[in-house]
Amino acid sequence: MGQKRSTFLFSALCFGMAFLYIPMLLLIIYSFNYSKIVPVWGGWSLRWYKVLFESEEVWSALTLSLKIAVMNATFATLLGTLAGLALVRFGRFKGRTLFSGMITAPLVMPEVITGLSLLLLFITMAELIGWPGERGITTITIAHITFSMAYVAVIIQSRLAGMAQDLEEAAMDLGSKPIRVLVDITLPLLAPGMVAGWLLAFTLSLDDLVIASFVTGPGANTLPILIYSRIRLGLRPDINALATIIIVVVTIGVIIAGYLMLRQQKQRERDMQMAAQEVVKLDA
Amino acid sequence: MSQQADNQDRPWLDPDAEPFIKVQGVTKKFGPFTAVDNVDLQIYRGELFCLLGGSGCGKTTLLRMLAGFETPTSGTIYIDGAEMSQVPPYERPVNMMFQSYALFPHMTVEQNVAYGLKRDGVAKADIAMRVSEMLKMVELTPFSKRKPHQLSGGQRQRVALARALVKQPKVLLLDEPLGALDKRLREQTQFELMNIQDQLGITFVVVTHDQEEAMTLSTRIAVMDEGRFVQIGTPTEIYESPDTRFVADFIGSANMFEGRIVENGADHVVVRVSDPRIEFFIDHGMSIKEGTKVWIAVRPEKIKISKNAPTESGANQIQGTVLGVGYLGNLSTYRVQAGSAKVVDVTHPNQSRPKGDRHAVDWDDQVYLSWDPSSAVVLTK
């Protein structure tokens, strides 16, 4: 019985892993394919990497995407943190429930609708006040901020809720005015949440195709828009190369983050064990 | 003159003494719930005052109002003559030690203790000196560069104490200061706390639910229930002369008998109890009408237990059967069936060693219980 179940679990694991990783593996392999027609094997080669690096279009799309992602992440973290603070720490103000409901709406709203409504807003604004005159990097950034801010607010909210309020009260008791408490205590303790929020906002922005294609204008192609428009004309080997590079970068990032987190946790455990052992020694 | 000298340690008895903390008609409501209900309280300089009560009795809310984290719905609070109820916590001459200690996890022990002084704009050299002095007092000098998570529970407690004391507040508020420590550390810390209070002469207000802690620490105790004070007094007063059945039962344990006043003399009162059928003779007069329903409380350790009948028969004694013996080493507790339904608890110090396994009083023994006329307390509510 036990044997049977473990075979079942093992095969389920294998299928799951295969389903997740075989497509990526294929992509990586085909990125080294010499042949111009993707599914036909033409031998190992770095040809498409060379094509990719020589392509002006890809580079400018990548720069645009990174620019938007950084701006978006920074502003979304700022606004999302403020929203989270307002929701958790400012007590019960009028309309709090409405506010907390509305701030999470972008999380559940279909992207198509968010994109469409933002496009309508930009067009109306251009008609009325003449800004934004041209859609592009600014409109995409604004659009991204609106939805990634909601994610940041949720992260900050949950971190704040888990953070005991007595630390802030203690600071106030020791003579800090509320703004000082925010700078000295709340923000340093929120820092990990803000970093997580920034990274999430960055990723969301880098990843977004739907909203960006609604609000973009002539000439402003983000990386996802570029990839999608090229793929529409059929599979292309240089896009495989680009995807492989992205996979490698992400993998390295995840490994570094995981290593740092593990090290920090181990250090913490060691510290706590040391403190406990000292007490035992003193008692003896 | 002599009256004043007598009351130096007991300012609450001196009618001319000015209270240091004055709480007047303070009520705190959270929505429909009244946490603190129109209380008055005077605490004097240098006292170690305990607010004692079960959970939800309003003691913590009252403490938080003293600290400034809550504003009273109505009423006023004076600290050292200044009206405080609308003053924010960062402007009060008061510091608090939190139940959770609330140490800043991103600062070292030193930085934690220095924080309050820094906010007050004390000169750097002064800060360093006062922090190291304070750390020396709580014996944490070797740990000054550590972060809170690198400390044991007892050490964290001392950092919290040092941080709250370093600003030399007029009043130190302590929320369950020993609650998170194990029993041995508690007892040790308890005396340390009293020493520090004695050294610095700062007024301490302690919130606790632990009656033992309150009894050993405090100059006076206020027993709270449902947002009101049930009784305020010294530990001895609270224990030996409780005002109500609630206090008698909450502090220590008490055998409670329900009866009626049958005789009310100038220097004595007699109370007749129906179950078990006994008469209590109390050796002081009371202003109660005959026939009034009262309760008698007798502490278990005030009852004598013996297998021999007392030489005189009469009031303040009953006969019973031992239902159970709890041998605790230094003392034994006995449960004695006295009336048809009444079980009386008696504790007795084990002053002589039992012979072999035979105890002087054992299961199923017929025993006589008796007590002094001054031991029983008459309660009217």
mmCIF file of N, CA, C and O in Angstrom, chain A residues 1-13:
data_model
loop_
_atom_site.group_PDB
_atom_site.id
_atom_site.type_symbol
_atom_site.label_atom_id
_atom_site.label_comp_id
_atom_site.label_asym_id
_atom_site.label_seq_id
_atom_site.Cartn_x
_atom_site.Cartn_y
_atom_site.Cartn_z
ATOM 1 N N MET A 1 0.847 -1.202 0.000
ATOM 2 C CA MET A 1 0.000 0.000 0.000
ATOM 3 C C MET A 1 0.876 1.243 0.000
ATOM 4 O O MET A 1 0.782 2.104 -0.868
ATOM 5 N N GLY A 2 1.810 1.288 0.974
ATOM 6 C CA GLY A 2 2.727 2.424 1.053
ATOM 7 C C GLY A 2 3.561 2.526 -0.213
ATOM 8 O O GLY A 2 3.754 3.613 -0.757
ATOM 9 N N GLN A 3 4.007 1.373 -0.694
ATOM 10 C CA GLN A 3 4.818 1.306 -1.900
ATOM 11 C C GLN A 3 4.054 1.884 -3.081
ATOM 12 O O GLN A 3 4.543 2.704 -3.839
ATOM 13 N N LYS A 4 2.784 1.456 -3.166
ATOM 14 C CA LYS A 4 1.935 1.878 -4.268
ATOM 15 C C LYS A 4 1.774 3.396 -4.271
ATOM 16 O O LYS A 4 1.889 4.048 -5.298
ATOM 17 N N ARG A 5 1.493 3.921 -3.077
ATOM 18 C CA ARG A 5 1.230 5.353 -2.996
ATOM 19 C C ARG A 5 2.483 6.134 -3.384
ATOM 20 O O ARG A 5 2.419 7.126 -4.065
ATOM 21 N N SER A 6 3.639 5.638 -2.963
ATOM 22 C CA SER A 6 4.840 6.402 -3.265
ATOM 23 C C SER A 6 5.136 6.337 -4.765
ATOM 24 O O SER A 6 5.644 7.297 -5.326
ATOM 25 N N THR A 7 4.813 5.240 -5.418
ATOM 26 C CA THR A 7 4.992 5.187 -6.867
ATOM 27 C C THR A 7 4.077 6.207 -7.534
ATOM 28 O O THR A 7 4.486 6.929 -8.441
ATOM 29 N N PHE A 8 2.839 6.260 -7.019
ATOM 30 C CA PHE A 8 1.880 7.200 -7.587
ATOM 31 C C PHE A 8 2.380 8.637 -7.421
ATOM 32 O O PHE A 8 2.401 9.425 -8.358
ATOM 33 N N LEU A 9 2.830 8.936 -6.183
ATOM 34 C CA LEU A 9 3.315 10.289 -5.908
ATOM 35 C C LEU A 9 4.508 10.618 -6.785
ATOM 36 O O LEU A 9 4.616 11.706 -7.332
ATOM 37 N N PHE A 10 5.388 9.630 -6.925
ATOM 38 C CA PHE A 10 6.593 9.860 -7.698
ATOM 39 C C PHE A 10 6.262 10.147 -9.157
ATOM 40 O O PHE A 10 6.796 11.084 -9.758
ATOM 41 N N SER A 11 5.334 9.361 -9.720
ATOM 42 C CA SER A 11 5.016 9.607 -11.118
ATOM 43 C C SER A 11 4.288 10.946 -11.285
ATOM 44 O O SER A 11 4.508 11.659 -12.256
ATOM 45 N N ALA A 12 3.435 11.290 -10.296
ATOM 46 C CA ALA A 12 2.756 12.582 -10.370
ATOM 47 C C ALA A 12 3.780 13.706 -10.370
ATOM 48 O O ALA A 12 3.673 14.672 -11.143
ATOM 49 N N LEU A 13 4.783 13.536 -9.514
ATOM 50 C CA LEU A 13 5.843 14.540 -9.434
ATOM 51 C C LEU A 13 6.547 14.672 -10.783
ATOM 52 O O LEU A 13 6.760 15.777 -11.291
#
